[in-house]
Amino acid sequence: MTAHDRNFDGVERRGLMFVLSSPSGAGKTTLSRLLIERVKGLSLSVSATTRPMRPGEVDGRDYKFVDGATFATMVKHNDLLEWAVVFDNRYGTPRAPVEAALSSGRDVLFDIDWQGTQQLREKARADVVSVFILPPSAADLERRLHTRAQDADHVIRERMDRATHELSHWAEYDYIVINKNVDEAFSEVQSILKAERLKRERQTGLTAFVRELQRQLET
Ligand code: 5GP
Protein backbone atom coordinates (compact mmCIF):
# COMPACT_ATOMS: atom_id res chain seq x y z
CA MET A 1 0.00 0.00 0.00
CA THR A 2 2.97 2.29 -0.10
CA ALA A 3 4.32 4.04 -3.11
CA HIS A 4 7.15 6.27 -4.04
CA ASP A 5 6.93 9.55 -5.82
CA ARG A 6 9.23 12.54 -5.98
CA ASN A 7 8.14 15.84 -4.55
CA PHE A 8 9.14 19.13 -6.08
CA ASP A 9 12.60 18.91 -4.49
CA GLY A 10 13.16 15.49 -6.00
CA VAL A 11 12.72 13.75 -2.63
CA GLU A 12 11.07 10.33 -2.84
CA ARG A 13 7.86 10.00 -0.82
CA ARG A 14 5.10 7.54 0.05
CA GLY A 15 1.68 8.00 -1.57
CA LEU A 16 -1.22 8.68 0.77
CA MET A 17 -4.89 7.78 0.90
CA PHE A 18 -6.90 10.98 1.35
CA VAL A 19 -10.41 10.28 2.63
CA LEU A 20 -13.31 12.75 2.63
CA SER A 21 -16.48 11.81 4.49
CA SER A 22 -19.60 13.73 5.48
CA PRO A 23 -23.34 13.42 5.76
CA SER A 24 -24.81 13.64 2.22
CA GLY A 25 -25.46 17.23 1.33
CA ALA A 26 -22.50 18.72 3.21
CA GLY A 27 -20.75 19.53 -0.07
CA LYS A 28 -18.23 16.69 -0.12
CA THR A 29 -18.79 15.80 -3.79
CA THR A 30 -18.09 19.40 -4.90
CA LEU A 31 -14.92 19.49 -2.79
CA SER A 32 -13.75 16.15 -4.26
CA ARG A 33 -14.32 17.45 -7.78
CA LEU A 34 -12.35 20.64 -7.09
CA LEU A 35 -9.48 18.66 -5.58
CA ILE A 36 -9.25 16.38 -8.61
CA GLU A 37 -9.40 19.35 -11.00
CA ARG A 38 -6.89 21.54 -9.19
CA VAL A 39 -4.43 19.35 -7.30
CA LYS A 40 -1.63 17.58 -9.15
CA GLY A 41 -0.75 13.98 -8.39
CA LEU A 42 -4.16 13.04 -7.01
CA SER A 43 -6.46 10.34 -8.48
CA LEU A 44 -10.08 9.73 -7.52
CA SER A 45 -11.04 6.23 -6.42
CA VAL A 46 -14.23 5.41 -8.36
CA SER A 47 -16.39 3.16 -6.17
CA ALA A 48 -18.57 0.27 -7.28
CA THR A 49 -22.19 0.49 -6.17
CA THR A 50 -25.44 -1.42 -6.48
CA ARG A 51 -27.52 1.77 -6.22
CA PRO A 52 -29.33 2.92 -9.38
CA MET A 53 -27.68 5.62 -11.48
CA ARG A 54 -29.02 9.18 -10.90
CA PRO A 55 -29.73 11.55 -13.78
CA GLY A 56 -26.50 13.18 -14.92
CA GLU A 57 -24.28 10.45 -13.52
CA VAL A 58 -21.90 8.61 -15.82
CA ASP A 59 -20.98 4.95 -15.38
CA GLY A 60 -17.26 4.63 -14.76
CA ARG A 61 -16.88 8.33 -13.86
CA ASP A 62 -19.15 8.78 -10.82
CA TYR A 63 -19.42 5.13 -9.91
CA LYS A 64 -19.11 1.72 -11.47
CA PHE A 65 -22.77 0.73 -11.42
CA VAL A 66 -23.06 -3.01 -10.90
CA ASP A 67 -25.80 -5.49 -10.00
CA GLY A 68 -25.94 -7.38 -6.71
CA ALA A 69 -24.44 -10.55 -8.17
CA THR A 70 -21.46 -8.70 -9.65
CA PHE A 71 -20.86 -6.93 -6.34
CA ALA A 72 -21.02 -10.26 -4.46
CA THR A 73 -18.43 -11.72 -6.85
CA MET A 74 -16.13 -8.72 -6.27
CA VAL A 75 -16.39 -9.28 -2.51
CA LYS A 76 -15.78 -13.01 -2.87
CA HIS A 77 -12.68 -12.48 -5.02
CA ASN A 78 -11.30 -9.91 -2.56
CA ASP A 79 -11.41 -7.29 -5.34
CA LEU A 80 -12.59 -4.59 -2.90
CA LEU A 81 -10.32 -2.79 -0.46
CA GLU A 82 -13.34 -2.00 1.71
CA TRP A 83 -17.11 -2.14 1.31
CA ALA A 84 -20.23 -1.21 3.24
CA VAL A 85 -24.01 -1.05 3.07
CA VAL A 86 -25.24 2.56 2.82
CA PHE A 87 -28.96 3.42 2.36
CA ASP A 88 -29.70 -0.27 1.63
CA ASN A 89 -27.23 -0.30 -1.26
CA ARG A 90 -23.73 -1.69 -1.31
CA TYR A 91 -20.71 0.50 -2.04
CA GLY A 92 -17.10 -0.58 -2.29
CA THR A 93 -13.63 0.54 -3.34
CA PRO A 94 -12.08 -1.52 -6.16
CA ARG A 95 -8.61 -2.53 -5.00
CA ALA A 96 -6.68 -2.67 -8.31
CA PRO A 97 -6.97 1.01 -9.40
CA VAL A 98 -5.96 2.21 -5.92
CA GLU A 99 -2.91 -0.02 -5.84
CA ALA A 100 -1.97 1.01 -9.39
CA ALA A 101 -2.28 4.74 -8.56
CA LEU A 102 -0.31 4.45 -5.32
CA SER A 103 2.43 2.41 -6.92
CA SER A 104 2.79 4.94 -9.72
CA GLY A 105 3.36 7.61 -7.06
CA ARG A 106 -0.07 9.23 -7.05
CA ASP A 107 -2.13 10.00 -3.95
CA VAL A 108 -5.68 8.66 -3.98
CA LEU A 109 -8.84 10.54 -2.99
CA PHE A 110 -11.74 8.54 -1.48
CA ASP A 111 -15.31 9.81 -1.12
CA ILE A 112 -16.50 7.09 1.25
CA ASP A 113 -18.48 6.80 4.48
CA TRP A 114 -17.26 6.19 8.05
CA GLN A 115 -17.53 2.41 7.70
CA GLY A 116 -15.16 2.40 4.73
CA THR A 117 -12.82 4.86 6.47
CA GLN A 118 -12.57 2.54 9.48
CA GLN A 119 -11.69 -0.39 7.20
CA LEU A 120 -9.00 1.58 5.33
CA ARG A 121 -7.54 2.75 8.61
CA GLU A 122 -7.34 -0.84 9.89
CA LYS A 123 -5.50 -1.87 6.73
CA ALA A 124 -3.13 1.05 6.24
CA ARG A 125 -3.22 3.43 9.22
CA ALA A 126 0.04 5.22 8.39
CA ASP A 127 -1.08 5.98 4.84
CA VAL A 128 -4.63 7.20 5.57
CA VAL A 129 -5.44 10.89 6.12
CA SER A 130 -9.11 11.43 6.88
CA VAL A 131 -11.20 14.60 6.75
CA PHE A 132 -14.80 14.93 7.92
CA ILE A 133 -16.83 17.73 6.31
CA LEU A 134 -19.55 19.28 8.49
CA PRO A 135 -22.42 21.43 7.25
CA PRO A 136 -22.68 24.79 9.06
CA SER A 137 -26.25 23.97 10.19
CA ALA A 138 -29.04 21.40 9.84
CA ALA A 139 -31.06 23.92 7.78
CA ASP A 140 -28.17 24.28 5.34
CA LEU A 141 -27.91 20.49 4.96
CA GLU A 142 -31.63 20.14 4.29
CA ARG A 143 -31.58 22.99 1.77
CA ARG A 144 -28.73 21.36 -0.15
CA LEU A 145 -30.48 18.00 -0.20
CA HIS A 146 -33.62 19.66 -1.60
CA THR A 147 -31.69 21.76 -4.12
CA ARG A 148 -30.07 18.64 -5.40
CA ALA A 149 -33.62 17.31 -5.93
CA GLN A 150 -32.46 14.11 -7.50
CA ASP A 151 -33.98 11.95 -4.81
CA ALA A 152 -37.62 11.44 -3.83
CA ASP A 153 -38.90 13.22 -0.68
CA HIS A 154 -38.87 10.07 1.42
CA VAL A 155 -35.24 9.45 0.35
CA ILE A 156 -34.32 13.00 1.42
CA ARG A 157 -35.98 12.42 4.82
CA GLU A 158 -34.09 9.15 5.14
CA ARG A 159 -30.83 10.94 4.32
CA MET A 160 -31.50 13.62 6.97
CA ASP A 161 -32.09 10.85 9.53
CA ARG A 162 -28.94 9.13 8.47
CA ALA A 163 -26.98 12.38 8.62
CA THR A 164 -27.61 12.46 12.37
CA HIS A 165 -26.09 9.01 12.65
CA GLU A 166 -23.15 9.83 10.36
CA LEU A 167 -22.39 12.97 12.39
CA SER A 168 -21.75 10.80 15.43
CA HIS A 169 -18.55 9.53 13.77
CA TRP A 170 -16.88 12.94 13.43
CA ALA A 171 -14.37 12.28 16.21
CA GLU A 172 -12.86 9.29 14.34
CA TYR A 173 -11.39 11.64 11.71
CA ASP A 174 -7.99 13.33 11.65
CA TYR A 175 -9.36 16.72 10.48
CA ILE A 176 -12.72 18.49 10.58
CA VAL A 177 -13.72 21.15 8.03
CA ILE A 178 -16.96 23.15 8.38
CA ASN A 179 -18.24 23.92 4.90
CA LYS A 180 -19.70 27.43 5.28
CA ASN A 181 -18.25 28.56 2.02
CA VAL A 182 -16.99 26.23 -0.69
CA ASP A 183 -13.87 28.28 -1.60
CA GLU A 184 -12.78 28.47 2.01
CA ALA A 185 -13.50 24.80 2.66
CA PHE A 186 -11.58 23.87 -0.50
CA SER A 187 -8.59 25.92 0.58
CA GLU A 188 -8.65 24.25 4.02
CA VAL A 189 -8.82 20.74 2.55
CA GLN A 190 -6.03 21.60 0.10
CA SER A 191 -3.86 22.88 2.96
CA ILE A 192 -4.37 19.62 4.86
CA LEU A 193 -3.22 17.62 1.83
CA LYS A 194 -0.22 19.89 1.26
CA ALA A 195 0.91 19.59 4.87
CA GLU A 196 0.37 15.83 4.99
CA ARG A 197 2.46 15.39 1.85
CA LEU A 198 5.32 17.15 3.65
CA LYS A 199 5.26 14.91 6.75
CA ARG A 200 8.76 13.69 7.49
CA GLU A 201 7.81 10.01 7.59
CA ARG A 202 6.18 10.24 4.16
CA GLN A 203 9.29 11.73 2.60
CA THR A 204 11.13 8.44 2.42
CA GLY A 205 13.97 9.92 0.37
CA LEU A 206 14.94 12.56 2.96
CA THR A 207 17.90 10.66 4.40
CA ALA A 208 19.47 10.39 0.95
CA PHE A 209 18.60 14.01 0.16
CA VAL A 210 20.15 15.36 3.38
CA ARG A 211 23.20 13.12 2.95
CA GLU A 212 23.71 14.61 -0.50
CA LEU A 213 23.28 18.16 0.91
CA GLN A 214 25.91 17.41 3.54
CA ARG A 215 28.26 16.01 0.92
CA GLN A 216 27.86 19.17 -1.17
CA LEU A 217 28.45 21.38 1.89
CA GLU A 218 31.59 19.50 2.78
CA THR A 219 33.16 19.79 -0.66
P1 5GP B 1 -24.37 8.54 -2.80
O1 5GP B 1 -25.34 7.42 -3.05
O2 5GP B 1 -25.04 9.79 -2.29
O3 5GP B 1 -23.47 8.79 -3.97
O4 5GP B 1 -23.40 8.06 -1.63
C1 5GP B 1 -23.92 7.66 -0.40
C2 5GP B 1 -22.80 7.47 0.60
O5 5GP B 1 -21.99 6.34 0.24
C3 5GP B 1 -21.84 8.64 0.71
O6 5GP B 1 -21.64 8.94 2.09
C4 5GP B 1 -20.57 8.14 0.08
O7 5GP B 1 -19.43 8.74 0.65
C5 5GP B 1 -20.64 6.67 0.43
N1 5GP B 1 -19.79 5.86 -0.45
C6 5GP B 1 -19.59 6.04 -1.78
N2 5GP B 1 -18.73 5.12 -2.26
C7 5GP B 1 -18.36 4.36 -1.20
C8 5GP B 1 -17.47 3.26 -1.06
O8 5GP B 1 -16.82 2.78 -1.99
N3 5GP B 1 -17.35 2.72 0.19
C9 5GP B 1 -18.02 3.22 1.27
N4 5GP B 1 -17.80 2.63 2.44
N5 5GP B 1 -18.87 4.26 1.16
C10 5GP B 1 -19.04 4.82 -0.05
mmCIF file of N, CA, C and O and ligand atoms in Angstrom, residues 20-25 28-29 45-49 51-52 54 57 62-63 71 80 82-87 89-94 110-117 119 148 151 159 162 166, ligand 1:
data_model
loop_
_atom_site.group_PDB
_atom_site.id
_atom_site.type_symbol
_atom_site.label_atom_id
_atom_site.label_comp_id
_atom_site.label_asym_id
_atom_site.label_seq_id
_atom_site.Cartn_x
_atom_site.Cartn_y
_atom_site.Cartn_z
ATOM 1 N N LEU A 20 -12.322 11.723 2.255
ATOM 2 C CA LEU A 20 -13.307 12.753 2.626
ATOM 3 C C LEU A 20 -14.613 12.057 2.961
ATOM 4 O O LEU A 20 -15.114 11.258 2.164
ATOM 5 N N SER A 21 -15.165 12.337 4.128
ATOM 6 C CA SER A 21 -16.484 11.807 4.489
ATOM 7 C C SER A 21 -17.344 12.944 5.008
ATOM 8 O O SER A 21 -16.816 13.952 5.498
ATOM 9 N N SER A 22 -18.663 12.749 4.928
ATOM 10 C CA SER A 22 -19.596 13.732 5.480
ATOM 11 C C SER A 22 -21.000 13.176 5.341
ATOM 12 O O SER A 22 -21.211 12.248 4.576
ATOM 13 N N PRO A 23 -21.950 13.772 6.064
ATOM 14 C CA PRO A 23 -23.338 13.425 5.757
ATOM 15 C C PRO A 23 -23.639 13.869 4.333
ATOM 16 O O PRO A 23 -23.059 14.882 3.902
ATOM 17 N N SER A 24 -24.503 13.166 3.582
ATOM 18 C CA SER A 24 -24.811 13.637 2.219
ATOM 19 C C SER A 24 -25.371 15.039 2.307
ATOM 20 O O SER A 24 -26.152 15.345 3.190
ATOM 21 N N GLY A 25 -24.954 15.862 1.370
ATOM 22 C CA GLY A 25 -25.464 17.231 1.329
ATOM 23 C C GLY A 25 -24.537 18.230 2.002
ATOM 24 O O GLY A 25 -24.803 19.424 1.978
ATOM 25 N N LYS A 28 -19.436 17.505 0.063
ATOM 26 C CA LYS A 28 -18.230 16.692 -0.125
ATOM 27 C C LYS A 28 -17.947 16.387 -1.601
ATOM 28 O O LYS A 28 -16.795 16.406 -2.032
ATOM 29 N N THR A 29 -18.992 16.145 -2.371
ATOM 30 C CA THR A 29 -18.789 15.804 -3.786
ATOM 31 C C THR A 29 -18.180 16.985 -4.544
ATOM 32 O O THR A 29 -17.277 16.816 -5.364
ATOM 33 N N SER A 45 -10.639 7.645 -6.435
ATOM 34 C CA SER A 45 -11.044 6.231 -6.422
ATOM 35 C C SER A 45 -12.525 6.178 -6.796
ATOM 36 O O SER A 45 -13.371 6.765 -6.121
ATOM 37 N N VAL A 46 -12.836 5.523 -7.909
ATOM 38 C CA VAL A 46 -14.231 5.405 -8.357
ATOM 39 C C VAL A 46 -14.814 4.124 -7.753
ATOM 40 O O VAL A 46 -14.345 3.024 -8.031
ATOM 41 N N SER A 47 -15.815 4.304 -6.890
ATOM 42 C CA SER A 47 -16.393 3.163 -6.171
ATOM 43 C C SER A 47 -17.317 2.352 -7.059
ATOM 44 O O SER A 47 -17.878 2.866 -8.030
ATOM 45 N N ALA A 48 -17.519 1.101 -6.675
ATOM 46 C CA ALA A 48 -18.569 0.273 -7.283
ATOM 47 C C ALA A 48 -19.792 0.395 -6.381
ATOM 48 O O ALA A 48 -19.661 0.501 -5.161
ATOM 49 N N THR A 49 -20.969 0.437 -6.987
ATOM 50 C CA THR A 49 -22.192 0.489 -6.172
ATOM 51 C C THR A 49 -23.331 -0.271 -6.828
ATOM 52 O O THR A 49 -23.401 -0.372 -8.056
ATOM 53 N N ARG A 51 -26.377 0.842 -6.151
ATOM 54 C CA ARG A 51 -27.519 1.772 -6.224
ATOM 55 C C ARG A 51 -27.769 2.203 -7.671
ATOM 56 O O ARG A 51 -26.844 2.250 -8.488
ATOM 57 N N PRO A 52 -29.033 2.506 -7.995
ATOM 58 C CA PRO A 52 -29.332 2.922 -9.377
ATOM 59 C C PRO A 52 -28.639 4.238 -9.718
ATOM 60 O O PRO A 52 -28.407 5.065 -8.840
ATOM 61 N N ARG A 54 -28.171 7.968 -10.933
ATOM 62 C CA ARG A 54 -29.022 9.177 -10.902
ATOM 63 C C ARG A 54 -28.857 9.932 -12.215
ATOM 64 O O ARG A 54 -27.831 9.791 -12.888
ATOM 65 N N GLU A 57 -25.450 11.242 -13.891
ATOM 66 C CA GLU A 57 -24.277 10.448 -13.518
ATOM 67 C C GLU A 57 -23.786 9.624 -14.715
ATOM 68 O O GLU A 57 -24.571 9.282 -15.600
ATOM 69 N N ASP A 62 -18.635 8.529 -12.177
ATOM 70 C CA ASP A 62 -19.147 8.784 -10.824
ATOM 71 C C ASP A 62 -19.067 7.522 -9.967
ATOM 72 O O ASP A 62 -18.700 7.561 -8.803
ATOM 73 N N TYR A 63 -19.468 6.441 -10.545
ATOM 74 C CA TYR A 63 -19.417 5.126 -9.907
ATOM 75 C C TYR A 63 -19.300 4.092 -11.000
ATOM 76 O O TYR A 63 -19.593 4.366 -12.167
ATOM 77 N N PHE A 71 -21.481 -7.454 -7.561
ATOM 78 C CA PHE A 71 -20.861 -6.927 -6.345
ATOM 79 C C PHE A 71 -20.436 -8.098 -5.443
ATOM 80 O O PHE A 71 -19.311 -8.114 -4.919
ATOM 81 N N LEU A 80 -12.275 -5.882 -3.523
ATOM 82 C CA LEU A 80 -12.589 -4.594 -2.900
ATOM 83 C C LEU A 80 -11.708 -4.373 -1.668
ATOM 84 O O LEU A 80 -11.527 -5.273 -0.854
ATOM 85 N N GLU A 82 -12.372 -2.147 0.620
ATOM 86 C CA GLU A 82 -13.337 -2.000 1.708
ATOM 87 C C GLU A 82 -14.701 -1.978 1.057
ATOM 88 O O GLU A 82 -14.821 -1.656 -0.124
ATOM 89 N N TRP A 83 -15.741 -2.312 1.832
ATOM 90 C CA TRP A 83 -17.107 -2.137 1.314
ATOM 91 C C TRP A 83 -18.077 -2.015 2.474
ATOM 92 O O TRP A 83 -17.760 -2.408 3.599
ATOM 93 N N ALA A 84 -19.241 -1.430 2.182
ATOM 94 C CA ALA A 84 -20.230 -1.207 3.237
ATOM 95 C C ALA A 84 -21.617 -1.086 2.621
ATOM 96 O O ALA A 84 -21.758 -0.825 1.425
ATOM 97 N N VAL A 85 -22.624 -1.265 3.491
ATOM 98 C CA VAL A 85 -24.007 -1.046 3.070
ATOM 99 C C VAL A 85 -24.386 0.370 3.507
ATOM 100 O O VAL A 85 -24.213 0.727 4.670
ATOM 101 N N VAL A 86 -24.821 1.182 2.544
ATOM 102 C CA VAL A 86 -25.242 2.565 2.820
ATOM 103 C C VAL A 86 -26.607 2.759 2.162
ATOM 104 O O VAL A 86 -26.740 2.483 0.963
ATOM 105 N N PHE A 87 -27.593 3.243 2.898
ATOM 106 C CA PHE A 87 -28.961 3.425 2.356
ATOM 107 C C PHE A 87 -29.440 2.170 1.631
ATOM 108 O O PHE A 87 -29.931 2.249 0.494
ATOM 109 N N ASN A 89 -28.010 0.098 -0.088
ATOM 110 C CA ASN A 89 -27.227 -0.304 -1.265
ATOM 111 C C ASN A 89 -25.805 -0.611 -0.827
ATOM 112 O O ASN A 89 -25.364 -0.134 0.214
ATOM 113 N N ARG A 90 -25.120 -1.379 -1.649
ATOM 114 C CA ARG A 90 -23.726 -1.689 -1.313
ATOM 115 C C ARG A 90 -22.777 -0.792 -2.117
ATOM 116 O O ARG A 90 -23.020 -0.512 -3.287
ATOM 117 N N TYR A 91 -21.731 -0.358 -1.436
ATOM 118 C CA TYR A 91 -20.714 0.502 -2.044
ATOM 119 C C TYR A 91 -19.352 -0.077 -1.683
ATOM 120 O O TYR A 91 -19.147 -0.492 -0.548
ATOM 121 N N GLY A 92 -18.421 -0.068 -2.622
ATOM 122 C CA GLY A 92 -17.102 -0.581 -2.291
ATOM 123 C C GLY A 92 -16.013 0.032 -3.155
ATOM 124 O O GLY A 92 -16.263 0.559 -4.244
ATOM 125 N N THR A 93 -14.783 -0.029 -2.639
ATOM 126 C CA THR A 93 -13.631 0.542 -3.337
ATOM 127 C C THR A 93 -12.860 -0.536 -4.079
ATOM 128 O O THR A 93 -12.278 -1.413 -3.430
ATOM 129 N N PRO A 94 -12.868 -0.530 -5.415
ATOM 130 C CA PRO A 94 -12.077 -1.524 -6.159
ATOM 131 C C PRO A 94 -10.590 -1.392 -5.811
ATOM 132 O O PRO A 94 -10.037 -0.292 -5.807
ATOM 133 N N PHE A 110 -10.584 9.427 -1.694
ATOM 134 C CA PHE A 110 -11.740 8.544 -1.483
ATOM 135 C C PHE A 110 -12.911 9.359 -0.964
ATOM 136 O O PHE A 110 -12.763 10.084 0.014
ATOM 137 N N ASP A 111 -14.070 9.209 -1.613
ATOM 138 C CA ASP A 111 -15.309 9.810 -1.122
ATOM 139 C C ASP A 111 -16.119 8.639 -0.579
ATOM 140 O O ASP A 111 -16.917 8.034 -1.308
ATOM 141 N N ILE A 112 -15.857 8.279 0.683
ATOM 142 C CA ILE A 112 -16.505 7.087 1.253
ATOM 143 C C ILE A 112 -17.049 7.406 2.642
ATOM 144 O O ILE A 112 -16.726 8.436 3.208
ATOM 145 N N ASP A 113 -17.879 6.514 3.180
ATOM 146 C CA ASP A 113 -18.481 6.803 4.480
ATOM 147 C C ASP A 113 -17.577 6.335 5.629
ATOM 148 O O ASP A 113 -16.483 5.818 5.404
ATOM 149 N N TRP A 114 -18.065 6.514 6.861
ATOM 150 C CA TRP A 114 -17.258 6.192 8.049
ATOM 151 C C TRP A 114 -16.919 4.702 8.131
ATOM 152 O O TRP A 114 -15.866 4.332 8.641
ATOM 153 N N GLN A 115 -17.803 3.856 7.613
ATOM 154 C CA GLN A 115 -17.531 2.413 7.700
ATOM 155 C C GLN A 115 -16.326 2.046 6.832
ATOM 156 O O GLN A 115 -15.454 1.276 7.227
ATOM 157 N N GLY A 116 -16.287 2.643 5.629
ATOM 158 C CA GLY A 116 -15.162 2.399 4.725
ATOM 159 C C GLY A 116 -13.873 3.001 5.279
ATOM 160 O O GLY A 116 -12.797 2.415 5.164
ATOM 161 N N THR A 117 -14.004 4.192 5.899
ATOM 162 C CA THR A 117 -12.820 4.859 6.467
ATOM 163 C C THR A 117 -12.213 3.990 7.567
ATOM 164 O O THR A 117 -10.995 3.822 7.639
ATOM 165 N N GLN A 119 -12.346 0.782 7.802
ATOM 166 C CA GLN A 119 -11.686 -0.389 7.197
ATOM 167 C C GLN A 119 -10.328 -0.016 6.595
ATOM 168 O O GLN A 119 -9.356 -0.750 6.747
ATOM 169 N N ARG A 148 -30.585 19.691 -4.533
ATOM 170 C CA ARG A 148 -30.074 18.638 -5.402
ATOM 171 C C ARG A 148 -31.235 17.935 -6.111
ATOM 172 O O ARG A 148 -31.130 17.559 -7.260
ATOM 173 N N ASP A 151 -33.400 13.061 -5.552
ATOM 174 C CA ASP A 151 -33.976 11.950 -4.813
ATOM 175 C C ASP A 151 -35.417 12.285 -4.410
ATOM 176 O O ASP A 151 -35.769 13.437 -4.225
ATOM 177 N N ARG A 159 -32.213 10.435 4.302
ATOM 178 C CA ARG A 159 -30.833 10.941 4.320
ATOM 179 C C ARG A 159 -30.615 11.907 5.481
ATOM 180 O O ARG A 159 -29.540 11.929 6.071
ATOM 181 N N ARG A 162 -30.237 9.791 8.468
ATOM 182 C CA ARG A 162 -28.941 9.128 8.472
ATOM 183 C C ARG A 162 -27.804 10.109 8.781
ATOM 184 O O ARG A 162 -26.813 9.744 9.395
ATOM 185 N N GLU A 166 -24.504 9.645 10.920
ATOM 186 C CA GLU A 166 -23.148 9.833 10.356
ATOM 187 C C GLU A 166 -22.353 10.852 11.166
ATOM 188 O O GLU A 166 -21.158 10.681 11.391
HETATM 189 P P1 5GP B 1 -24.367 8.541 -2.797
HETATM 190 O O1 5GP B 1 -25.339 7.425 -3.053
HETATM 191 O O2 5GP B 1 -25.041 9.786 -2.286
HETATM 192 O O3 5GP B 1 -23.469 8.795 -3.973
HETATM 193 O O4 5GP B 1 -23.396 8.056 -1.627
HETATM 194 C C1 5GP B 1 -23.918 7.655 -0.401
HETATM 195 C C2 5GP B 1 -22.800 7.472 0.596
HETATM 196 O O5 5GP B 1 -21.988 6.344 0.241
HETATM 197 C C3 5GP B 1 -21.836 8.644 0.710
HETATM 198 O O6 5GP B 1 -21.643 8.938 2.087
HETATM 199 C C4 5GP B 1 -20.574 8.138 0.080
HETATM 200 O O7 5GP B 1 -19.434 8.744 0.646
HETATM 201 C C5 5GP B 1 -20.644 6.670 0.435
HETATM 202 N N1 5GP B 1 -19.793 5.864 -0.455
HETATM 203 C C6 5GP B 1 -19.588 6.036 -1.780
HETATM 204 N N2 5GP B 1 -18.730 5.122 -2.261
HETATM 205 C C7 5GP B 1 -18.361 4.362 -1.200
HETATM 206 C C8 5GP B 1 -17.469 3.258 -1.063
HETATM 207 O O8 5GP B 1 -16.821 2.780 -1.988
HETATM 208 N N3 5GP B 1 -17.345 2.724 0.186
HETATM 209 C C9 5GP B 1 -18.022 3.219 1.267
HETATM 210 N N4 5GP B 1 -17.805 2.633 2.438
HETATM 211 N N5 5GP B 1 -18.872 4.264 1.161
HETATM 212 C C10 5GP B 1 -19.041 4.825 -0.054
#
